[in-house]
CSV table of C-alpha atoms and ligand atoms in Angstrom, one decimal:
chain,number,residue,atom,x,y,z
A,1,MET,CA,102.7,103.0,142.2
A,2,ARG,CA,102.1,105.1,139.0
A,3,HIS,CA,104.8,104.8,135.9
A,4,ASN,CA,105.3,107.6,134.0
A,5,THR,CA,106.8,105.8,130.9
A,6,SER,CA,105.1,106.6,128.2
A,7,MET,CA,107.1,110.4,127.5
A,8,ARG,CA,109.4,107.8,126.9
A,9,TYR,CA,108.9,106.5,122.8
A,10,GLN,CA,108.8,108.8,120.1
A,11,ALA,CA,108.4,107.7,116.4
A,12,PRO,CA,111.9,106.8,115.4
A,13,ARG,CA,113.8,110.0,114.3
A,14,GLY,CA,112.5,110.2,110.3
A,15,THR,CA,109.2,108.6,111.1
A,16,GLU,CA,106.4,110.2,111.3
A,17,ASP,CA,102.7,109.1,112.4
A,18,VAL,CA,99.6,109.7,110.2
A,19,LEU,CA,97.3,111.0,112.7
A,20,PRO,CA,93.7,111.3,111.9
A,21,GLY,CA,92.8,114.2,109.7
A,22,ASP,CA,95.8,114.3,107.8
A,23,SER,CA,95.6,110.0,107.3
A,24,GLU,CA,92.0,110.9,105.2
A,25,ARG,CA,94.0,113.8,103.6
A,26,ARG,CA,96.3,111.2,102.4
A,27,ARG,CA,93.5,108.3,101.3
A,28,ARG,CA,92.1,110.9,99.1
A,29,LEU,CA,95.5,112.0,98.0
A,30,GLU,CA,96.2,107.9,97.0
A,31,ASP,CA,92.9,107.7,95.9
A,32,THR,CA,93.1,110.4,93.7
A,33,PHE,CA,96.1,109.6,91.9
A,34,LEU,CA,95.0,105.7,91.9
A,35,SER,CA,91.9,106.0,89.8
A,36,LEU,CA,93.5,108.8,87.6
A,37,ALA,CA,96.3,106.4,86.8
A,38,GLY,CA,92.9,103.9,86.3
A,39,GLN,CA,91.5,105.9,83.6
A,40,TYR,CA,94.9,105.4,81.7
A,41,GLY,CA,94.6,101.4,82.2
A,42,TYR,CA,97.5,102.2,84.6
A,43,ARG,CA,97.0,98.8,87.7
A,44,GLU,CA,97.9,98.5,90.9
A,45,LEU,CA,100.7,97.0,91.9
A,46,ARG,CA,102.2,96.0,95.4
A,47,THR,CA,105.6,94.7,96.1
A,48,PRO,CA,107.1,94.0,99.8
A,49,VAL,CA,108.2,95.8,101.9
A,50,PHE,CA,112.2,94.6,102.0
A,51,GLU,CA,114.4,92.6,99.0
A,52,ASP,CA,117.0,91.1,98.6
A,53,THR,CA,120.4,93.7,99.0
A,54,GLU,CA,121.6,93.2,95.5
A,55,LEU,CA,118.1,94.6,93.8
A,56,PHE,CA,118.9,97.9,94.5
A,57,VAL,CA,122.5,97.7,94.4
A,58,ARG,CA,122.7,97.3,90.3
A,59,SER,CA,119.5,98.8,89.8
A,60,ALA,CA,119.7,102.6,91.9
A,61,GLY,CA,123.6,102.0,90.8
A,62,GLU,CA,126.5,101.3,93.5
A,63,THR,CA,128.3,105.0,93.2
A,64,SER,CA,124.1,106.8,94.0
A,65,ASP,CA,123.9,108.4,97.5
A,66,ILE,CA,121.3,105.8,97.8
A,67,VAL,CA,123.1,102.3,97.5
A,68,THR,CA,126.3,103.3,99.7
A,69,LYS,CA,124.7,105.5,102.1
A,70,GLN,CA,121.2,105.4,102.6
A,71,MET,CA,120.3,101.9,102.6
A,72,TYR,CA,118.4,100.0,105.7
A,73,THR,CA,120.1,96.4,105.0
A,74,PHE,CA,120.1,93.7,107.3
A,75,LEU,CA,120.8,90.5,107.2
A,76,ASP,CA,117.7,88.3,108.0
A,77,LYS,CA,118.5,85.3,111.4
A,78,GLY,CA,118.8,83.0,107.3
A,79,ASP,CA,122.2,85.1,106.4
A,80,ARG,CA,120.3,86.3,103.4
A,81,SER,CA,121.4,90.7,102.6
A,82,ILE,CA,117.8,92.3,103.0
A,83,THR,CA,116.9,96.0,102.3
A,84,LEU,CA,114.1,98.1,103.2
A,85,LYS,CA,113.2,99.5,99.7
A,86,PRO,CA,114.4,102.3,98.7
A,87,GLU,CA,112.2,103.5,96.0
A,88,GLY,CA,109.7,101.4,94.2
A,89,THR,CA,111.1,101.5,90.3
A,90,ALA,CA,113.2,98.2,90.7
A,91,PRO,CA,110.9,96.2,92.6
A,92,ALA,CA,108.2,96.5,90.3
A,93,MET,CA,110.8,95.8,87.3
A,94,ARG,CA,112.1,92.7,89.2
A,95,ALA,CA,107.8,91.8,89.6
A,96,VAL,CA,107.7,92.6,86.1
A,97,ILE,CA,110.2,90.0,85.2
A,98,GLN,CA,109.1,87.4,87.7
A,99,HIS,CA,105.9,87.1,86.6
A,100,ASN,CA,106.1,88.3,83.1
A,101,LEU,CA,103.7,90.6,83.3
A,102,CYS,CA,105.6,92.8,80.0
A,103,PRO,CA,105.1,89.5,77.0
A,104,GLN,CA,107.7,91.0,74.2
A,105,GLY,CA,105.4,93.5,71.7
A,106,THR,CA,102.7,94.5,75.4
A,107,VAL,CA,103.0,97.4,77.2
A,108,ALA,CA,102.1,97.3,81.2
A,109,ARG,CA,100.9,100.0,82.9
A,110,LEU,CA,101.5,100.0,86.3
A,111,SER,CA,100.5,102.1,89.4
A,112,TYR,CA,102.0,101.9,93.6
A,113,VAL,CA,101.6,103.7,96.2
A,114,THR,CA,104.0,102.6,99.3
A,115,PRO,CA,106.8,103.6,101.5
A,116,ILE,CA,110.3,104.2,101.2
A,117,PHE,CA,113.3,104.4,103.1
A,118,ARG,CA,116.1,105.9,103.2
A,119,TYR,CA,118.9,106.8,106.0
A,120,GLU,CA,119.2,110.7,105.1
A,121,ARG,CA,119.5,113.6,107.7
A,122,PRO,CA,115.9,114.0,108.0
A,123,GLN,CA,114.2,118.2,108.4
A,124,LYS,CA,111.2,119.3,106.3
A,125,GLY,CA,110.1,117.6,103.7
A,126,ARG,CA,112.7,114.6,104.2
A,127,LEU,CA,112.0,111.7,106.3
A,128,ARG,CA,113.9,108.5,106.5
A,129,GLN,CA,110.2,106.7,106.1
A,130,ALA,CA,108.8,108.5,103.7
A,131,HIS,CA,105.4,107.8,100.7
A,132,GLN,CA,105.0,108.1,96.8
A,133,VAL,CA,102.8,107.1,94.6
A,134,GLY,CA,104.3,105.7,91.4
A,135,LEU,CA,103.3,104.9,87.8
A,136,GLU,CA,105.6,102.9,85.7
A,137,CYS,CA,104.2,101.7,81.8
A,138,VAL,CA,106.9,99.0,80.1
A,139,GLY,CA,107.5,97.9,76.8
A,140,SER,CA,106.9,100.4,75.2
A,141,ALA,CA,110.1,102.8,73.4
A,142,SER,CA,107.9,105.2,71.4
A,143,PRO,CA,108.0,109.3,73.6
A,144,ARG,CA,104.7,109.2,73.0
A,145,ALA,CA,104.8,107.0,76.8
A,146,ASP,CA,106.7,109.2,77.3
A,147,VAL,CA,103.7,111.9,76.9
A,148,GLU,CA,101.7,110.2,78.8
A,149,VAL,CA,103.4,109.1,82.2
A,150,ILE,CA,104.8,113.0,82.7
A,151,GLU,CA,101.1,114.1,81.8
A,152,ILE,CA,99.4,112.0,84.3
A,153,THR,CA,101.8,112.9,86.5
A,154,ALA,CA,100.9,117.2,86.1
A,155,ARG,CA,96.4,115.7,85.9
A,156,PHE,CA,97.8,114.7,88.9
A,157,TYR,CA,99.0,117.5,90.6
A,158,GLU,CA,96.4,119.5,88.6
A,159,ALA,CA,93.7,117.3,90.6
A,160,LEU,CA,94.8,118.4,93.7
A,161,GLY,CA,94.5,122.0,93.3
A,162,LEU,CA,98.7,122.8,92.2
A,163,ARG,CA,100.0,124.2,88.8
A,164,PRO,CA,102.9,121.9,88.0
A,165,LEU,CA,106.0,123.3,86.0
A,166,VAL,CA,107.6,120.3,84.4
A,167,LEU,CA,111.3,120.4,84.5
A,168,LEU,CA,113.0,117.8,81.6
A,169,ASN,CA,116.1,117.2,80.1
A,170,SER,CA,117.5,114.1,78.2
A,171,LEU,CA,120.4,112.3,78.8
A,172,GLY,CA,121.1,110.7,75.4
A,173,ARG,CA,121.9,107.2,75.3
A,174,ASP,CA,124.7,104.9,76.1
A,175,ALA,CA,127.9,106.9,74.3
A,176,CYS,CA,126.6,110.3,74.7
A,177,ARG,CA,126.8,109.9,78.6
A,178,ALA,CA,129.7,108.3,78.3
A,179,ALA,CA,130.7,111.4,76.2
A,180,TYR,CA,129.3,114.1,78.1
A,181,ARG,CA,131.1,112.4,81.6
A,182,GLY,CA,134.4,112.5,79.9
A,183,ALA,CA,133.6,116.4,78.7
A,184,VAL,CA,132.2,117.7,82.8
A,185,LEU,CA,135.3,115.9,84.1
A,186,ALA,CA,137.5,117.8,82.0
A,187,HIS,CA,136.0,120.2,82.8
A,188,LEU,CA,135.6,120.4,86.3
A,189,ALA,CA,139.6,119.1,86.5
A,190,ASP,CA,141.1,122.1,87.6
A,191,TYR,CA,138.0,122.2,91.2
A,192,LEU,CA,138.9,118.2,91.7
A,193,ARG,CA,142.7,118.8,92.2
A,194,GLY,CA,141.9,120.7,95.0
A,195,GLN,CA,139.6,118.0,96.4
A,196,ASP,CA,140.0,114.8,98.9
A,197,GLU,CA,140.0,111.1,97.7
A,198,ASP,CA,136.3,110.8,98.6
A,199,VAL,CA,135.4,113.7,96.3
A,200,ARG,CA,137.6,112.9,93.9
A,201,THR,CA,136.4,108.9,93.4
A,202,ARG,CA,132.8,109.5,93.6
A,203,ALA,CA,133.0,112.3,91.3
A,204,GLU,CA,135.3,110.1,88.6
A,205,ALA,CA,132.4,107.3,89.4
A,206,ASN,CA,129.6,110.3,88.3
A,207,PRO,CA,131.0,113.0,87.3
A,208,LEU,CA,126.5,114.4,86.3
A,209,ARG,CA,126.5,114.4,89.3
A,210,LEU,CA,127.6,116.8,90.7
A,211,LEU,CA,125.4,119.2,87.2
A,212,ASP,CA,123.0,119.8,90.5
A,213,SER,CA,125.1,120.0,93.3
A,214,LYS,CA,124.2,122.5,95.4
A,215,ASP,CA,127.3,122.8,96.9
A,216,PRO,CA,127.7,126.9,95.8
A,217,GLU,CA,132.2,126.7,95.1
A,218,VAL,CA,130.6,123.4,92.3
A,219,HIS,CA,128.2,126.1,90.8
A,220,GLN,CA,131.1,128.3,90.4
A,221,ALA,CA,133.8,125.5,88.9
A,222,LEU,CA,130.8,124.5,86.5
A,223,VAL,CA,130.1,128.0,84.6
A,224,GLY,CA,130.9,127.4,81.0
A,225,VAL,CA,130.4,123.7,81.1
A,226,PRO,CA,129.4,122.7,77.7
A,227,SER,CA,125.7,121.3,78.0
A,228,ILE,CA,124.3,117.9,77.5
A,229,GLU,CA,123.0,118.6,74.3
A,230,LYS,CA,125.4,119.3,72.3
A,231,PHE,CA,126.1,115.5,72.8
A,232,TRP,CA,122.8,113.9,72.0
A,233,GLU,CA,122.4,111.4,69.7
A,234,ASP,CA,120.1,112.0,66.1
A,235,GLU,CA,117.3,109.8,67.5
A,236,SER,CA,117.7,111.4,71.9
A,237,ARG,CA,117.1,114.7,70.1
A,238,GLU,CA,114.0,113.2,68.3
A,239,ARG,CA,113.4,111.8,71.3
A,240,HIS,CA,113.3,115.2,73.0
A,241,GLU,CA,111.3,117.4,70.4
A,242,ALA,CA,108.3,114.3,70.1
A,243,VAL,CA,108.3,114.5,73.9
A,244,LEU,CA,108.1,118.1,74.1
A,245,GLN,CA,105.4,118.2,71.6
A,246,GLY,CA,103.1,115.7,73.0
A,247,LEU,CA,103.4,117.6,76.3
A,248,GLY,CA,102.7,121.0,74.1
A,249,ARG,CA,99.3,118.3,72.9
A,250,ALA,CA,98.4,117.4,76.0
A,251,GLY,CA,98.6,121.8,77.6
A,252,VAL,CA,101.4,120.3,80.1
A,253,ALA,CA,103.2,123.5,81.0
A,254,TYR,CA,107.0,122.2,80.9
A,255,GLU,CA,110.6,123.7,80.9
A,256,VAL,CA,113.5,122.3,80.0
A,257,SER,CA,116.1,122.5,82.3
A,258,GLN,CA,119.5,121.1,81.3
A,259,SER,CA,121.7,120.7,84.4
A,260,LEU,CA,118.4,118.2,85.5
A,261,VAL,CA,120.3,114.7,86.0
A,262,ARG,CA,118.4,112.8,88.6
A,263,GLY,CA,120.3,110.4,91.3
A,264,LEU,CA,119.9,106.9,90.1
A,265,ASP,CA,121.9,105.4,87.8
A,266,TYR,CA,119.1,103.6,85.6
A,267,TYR,CA,118.1,106.7,83.4
A,268,THR,CA,118.3,106.7,80.0
A,269,GLU,CA,117.4,109.5,77.6
A,270,THR,CA,113.9,111.3,79.2
A,271,VAL,CA,114.3,112.8,82.5
A,272,PHE,CA,111.7,114.7,84.1
A,273,GLU,CA,110.7,116.5,87.8
A,274,VAL,CA,108.3,118.6,89.2
A,275,GLN,CA,109.3,121.0,91.9
A,276,SER,CA,107.6,123.2,94.4
A,277,ASP,CA,108.3,127.1,95.6
A,278,SER,CA,107.0,126.7,98.7
A,279,ILE,CA,108.4,124.3,101.1
A,280,GLY,CA,112.4,124.6,100.8
A,281,ALA,CA,115.2,123.1,100.2
A,282,GLN,CA,113.4,120.1,99.3
A,283,SER,CA,111.6,121.1,96.6
A,284,ALA,CA,111.5,118.2,94.2
A,285,LEU,CA,107.4,116.8,94.8
A,286,CYS,CA,108.1,113.9,92.2
A,287,GLY,CA,110.9,112.5,89.5
A,288,GLY,CA,110.4,110.0,86.7
A,289,GLY,CA,112.0,109.1,83.5
A,290,ARG,CA,112.5,107.1,80.8
A,291,TYR,CA,115.4,103.4,82.0
A,292,ASP,CA,114.7,101.4,79.3
A,293,ASP,CA,118.4,99.3,79.8
A,294,LEU,CA,117.0,98.3,83.9
A,295,VAL,CA,114.9,95.4,82.8
A,296,ALA,CA,117.6,93.3,80.5
A,297,GLN,CA,120.0,95.1,83.4
A,298,MET,CA,118.6,92.9,86.0
A,299,GLY,CA,118.8,89.4,84.1
A,300,GLY,CA,114.9,90.1,81.6
A,301,PRO,CA,114.2,90.4,77.9
A,302,SER,CA,115.6,94.0,76.8
A,303,THR,CA,112.1,96.2,77.2
A,304,PRO,CA,111.8,100.2,76.8
A,305,ALA,CA,110.1,101.9,80.2
A,306,VAL,CA,109.3,105.3,81.8
A,307,GLY,CA,108.0,105.8,84.8
A,308,VAL,CA,107.4,108.3,87.6
A,309,ALA,CA,107.3,108.4,91.5
A,310,MET,CA,105.8,111.3,93.7
A,311,GLY,CA,106.7,112.2,97.4
A,312,ILE,CA,103.2,112.5,99.4
A,313,GLU,CA,104.5,113.8,102.0
A,314,ARG,CA,105.9,116.6,99.6
A,315,ALA,CA,102.6,117.5,97.8
A,316,LEU,CA,100.8,117.6,101.4
A,317,LEU,CA,103.1,120.3,102.7
A,318,THR,CA,103.0,122.2,98.8
A,319,MET,CA,99.0,121.9,99.1
A,320,GLU,CA,99.4,123.5,102.8
A,321,ALA,CA,102.2,126.1,101.8
A,322,GLU,CA,99.2,127.3,99.1
A,323,GLY,CA,96.1,127.3,101.9
A,324,ILE,CA,94.4,123.8,99.4
A,325,ALA,CA,92.0,122.5,102.7
A,326,TRP,CA,90.1,119.2,102.3
A,327,PRO,CA,87.1,119.1,104.4
A,328,GLU,CA,87.2,117.1,106.9
A,329,PRO,CA,84.8,114.1,107.4
A,330,ARG,CA,82.3,114.4,109.4
A,331,PRO,CA,79.5,112.0,110.9
A,332,ASP,CA,76.6,111.8,109.8
A,333,VAL,CA,74.8,111.9,113.0
A,334,PHE,CA,75.2,111.5,116.7
A,335,VAL,CA,71.8,109.9,118.5
A,336,VAL,CA,71.9,111.4,122.3
A,337,SER,CA,69.7,109.7,124.5
A,338,LEU,CA,68.1,110.5,127.5
A,339,PRO,CA,67.6,108.0,130.9
A,340,GLY,CA,66.9,105.1,130.4
A,341,CYS,CA,66.5,104.8,126.4
A,342,GLU,CA,70.4,103.8,126.1
A,343,ILE,CA,69.4,101.0,124.4
A,344,PRO,CA,67.3,101.8,122.0
A,345,ALA,CA,69.8,104.5,121.4
A,346,GLU,CA,72.4,101.5,120.1
A,347,GLU,CA,69.5,100.8,118.0
A,348,ARG,CA,68.6,103.5,116.1
A,349,ALA,CA,72.4,104.7,115.3
A,350,ARG,CA,72.9,100.5,113.8
A,351,ALA,CA,70.0,101.3,111.5
A,352,LEU,CA,71.3,104.4,110.8
A,353,ARG,CA,74.4,103.2,109.7
A,354,ALA,CA,73.1,99.5,108.0
A,355,ASP,CA,71.4,102.4,105.3
A,356,GLY,CA,75.1,103.9,105.2
A,357,LEU,CA,75.0,107.0,107.4
A,358,SER,CA,78.3,107.8,109.6
A,359,VAL,CA,76.5,107.8,113.3
A,360,LEU,CA,78.8,108.3,116.8
A,361,VAL,CA,76.1,107.1,119.8
A,362,ASP,CA,77.2,107.3,123.5
A,363,VAL,CA,79.3,104.3,125.3
A,364,ASP,CA,80.2,105.8,128.2
A,365,GLY,CA,76.5,106.3,130.6
A,366,ARG,CA,77.4,110.4,130.1
A,367,SER,CA,74.4,112.5,130.8
A,368,PHE,CA,71.8,113.8,128.7
A,369,GLN,CA,73.6,117.5,128.6
A,370,ALA,CA,77.5,115.3,128.3
A,371,GLN,CA,76.0,114.3,124.9
A,372,LEU,CA,74.3,117.2,123.1
A,373,ARG,CA,78.0,119.0,123.8
A,374,GLN,CA,79.4,116.3,122.8
A,375,ALA,CA,77.5,116.1,119.1
A,376,GLY,CA,78.5,119.3,118.5
A,377,LYS,CA,81.4,118.8,119.3
A,378,SER,CA,81.6,115.4,116.6
A,379,GLY,CA,81.2,118.2,113.9
A,380,ALA,CA,78.0,116.0,113.6
A,381,ARG,CA,75.2,117.3,110.8
A,382,PHE,CA,72.1,116.0,113.2
A,383,ALA,CA,71.3,115.1,117.0
A,384,VAL,CA,68.5,112.1,116.5
A,385,ILE,CA,68.2,112.7,120.1
A,386,LEU,CA,65.6,109.7,122.2
A,387,GLY,CA,63.6,110.0,124.9
A,388,GLU,CA,60.5,107.3,126.5
A,389,ASP,CA,58.1,109.0,124.4
A,390,GLU,CA,59.7,109.0,120.7
A,391,VAL,CA,61.0,105.4,121.9
A,392,ALA,CA,57.6,104.8,122.9
A,393,GLN,CA,56.2,106.8,120.1
A,394,GLY,CA,58.6,104.7,117.2
A,395,CYS,CA,60.1,108.5,115.9
A,396,ALA,CA,62.8,110.4,117.2
A,397,THR,CA,63.9,114.2,117.1
A,398,LEU,CA,65.8,115.1,114.4
A,399,ARG,CA,67.8,118.4,115.1
A,400,ASP,CA,69.6,120.1,112.9
A,401,LEU,CA,73.1,121.2,115.0
A,402,ALA,CA,74.0,124.0,112.9
A,403,SER,CA,70.6,126.3,113.1
A,404,GLY,CA,69.1,124.4,116.0
A,405,ASP,CA,65.9,123.6,114.1
A,406,GLN,CA,64.2,120.9,115.2
A,407,ARG,CA,61.2,117.7,114.7
A,408,SER,CA,59.5,115.0,115.4
A,409,VAL,CA,60.4,112.3,112.2
A,410,PRO,CA,59.0,109.0,112.3
A,411,ASN,CA,62.1,106.0,112.3
A,412,ALA,CA,61.5,104.8,109.0
A,413,ASP,CA,61.5,108.0,107.4
A,414,LEU,CA,65.2,109.2,109.5
A,415,SER,CA,67.6,108.4,107.4
A,416,ALA,CA,66.0,109.6,104.6
A,417,ALA,CA,65.7,113.3,106.4
A,418,VAL,CA,69.1,113.1,106.8
A,419,ARG,CA,70.2,112.8,102.9
A,420,GLU,CA,67.7,114.7,102.1
A,421,SER,CA,69.0,117.9,104.4
A,422,ARG,CA,72.7,116.5,103.9
A,423,SER,CA,72.3,117.4,99.6
B,1,LIG,P1,113.3,110.4,93.3
B,1,LIG,O1,113.2,110.9,93.0
B,1,LIG,O2,114.0,109.2,94.3
B,1,LIG,O3,113.0,108.9,92.2
B,1,LIG,O4,112.2,110.0,94.7
B,1,LIG,C1,111.0,110.4,93.6
B,1,LIG,C2,110.5,111.4,94.8
B,1,LIG,O5,110.1,110.3,96.1
B,1,LIG,C3,111.3,112.7,95.4
B,1,LIG,O6,110.7,113.7,94.1
B,1,LIG,C4,110.1,112.9,96.3
B,1,LIG,O7,109.1,113.8,96.7
B,1,LIG,C5,110.2,111.7,97.0
B,1,LIG,N1,111.0,111.3,97.7
B,1,LIG,C6,112.3,110.7,97.0
B,1,LIG,N2,113.0,110.4,98.5
B,1,LIG,C7,112.3,111.5,99.5
B,1,LIG,C8,113.1,111.6,101.0
B,1,LIG,N3,113.2,111.3,102.3
B,1,LIG,N4,111.5,112.0,101.9
B,1,LIG,C9,111.0,112.4,101.4
B,1,LIG,N5,110.3,112.5,100.3
B,1,LIG,C10,111.1,111.5,99.4
B,1,LIG,C11,112.7,107.3,92.2
B,1,LIG,O8,112.7,106.8,93.3
B,1,LIG,C12,112.2,106.4,91.5
B,1,LIG,N6,111.8,105.1,91.0
B,1,LIG,C13,111.3,107.5,90.1
B,1,LIG,C14,110.6,106.9,89.1
B,1,LIG,C15,109.7,106.2,88.9
B,1,LIG,N7,111.5,106.9,88.0
B,1,LIG,C16,111.1,106.0,87.4
B,1,LIG,N8,109.6,105.3,87.9
């Protein structure tokens, strides 16, 4: 009986299988990030895929979209409320506190590569399981720490072949934000009177979210809203200036954007994003900023910190849209055997791999011609051809699959011959 069940299962909505080709590009992107971050002294931290729900409610903000609408939360069999991590900063700070990674007076530099889970409406560049690479610089209140994080961010996109423009703003300190929230609410009072209760409650809980709204009606209502700059404390203004100067020294292109507010509640002062013009509505490539109160809010000692997370899918989409291609990996050699020489072919393949080459060999008894065709399709640079004569003489025919040139090479010299022509 024929079963045709294979089409029934699909990857869940908003998730992606990462297929060969894409997986190699991702690995290269992740390696590029981790080694760049390593050059600045950042060391990798890996935290669990799930945490206690409370951790995210307290850190991202009870009124944030992430907490109110997007968390994958469930009770485990021990009746604990568990949440798949919607972002990496709160787990990283939980680990910093738990393992005392940043004793007073020190700076901890942490990098990470992580999946994140957000129940959002999927569209291009927006997934329910997405992936980020990120950095957290913990323990320094200096604007030079802000600059370091933003500089690495810019260098990362440059390493991918992109030309990043950093948008940045300062949200000031507590008193500044409180006063500014009041000013925005007062400015929007007429507009909000016409809205339903849900919109009003959300706006009152955090009116700053409306500043980067994409709704044209909100845009209209915001015309003439005072800019946050007028509410900055002197320290915030000085930090902002120092960050801009530092970015200038680092050769990072930036633009100050007073409407940049970010969707997480833990930010204080510096916030920034890099956007892409080439991937549609989900244009934020990364987001980050300073969050000096978070560690204390989570029960740790008062610890200033600044960080960033960059979406992996959006970086890859932008590279694709801008025609930046990384070559796919190709095997060095396909070992092709004439009838009766399958076992010596297997041994040759093993010996070449032991010398560090990547080598394919037929495993299901195909004809000589079929193996040659496969060798061509595989993208291998060379075919190593073995017949009875070669086996008897301890050599092989090395064929360059691009030019068709071939010559006889003693077994002992094969790896070196492949390497020489490869470089
Ligand atoms: P975020 O802005 O929520 O910040 O996310 C950072 C980046 O992750 C976004 O700019 C985007 O590229 C990517 N991203 C987020 N959600 C999705 C999604 N559903 N689909 C595809 N990509 C997505 C944070 O997560 C903060 N933890 C950043 C941070 C680190 N702040 C301080 N340290």
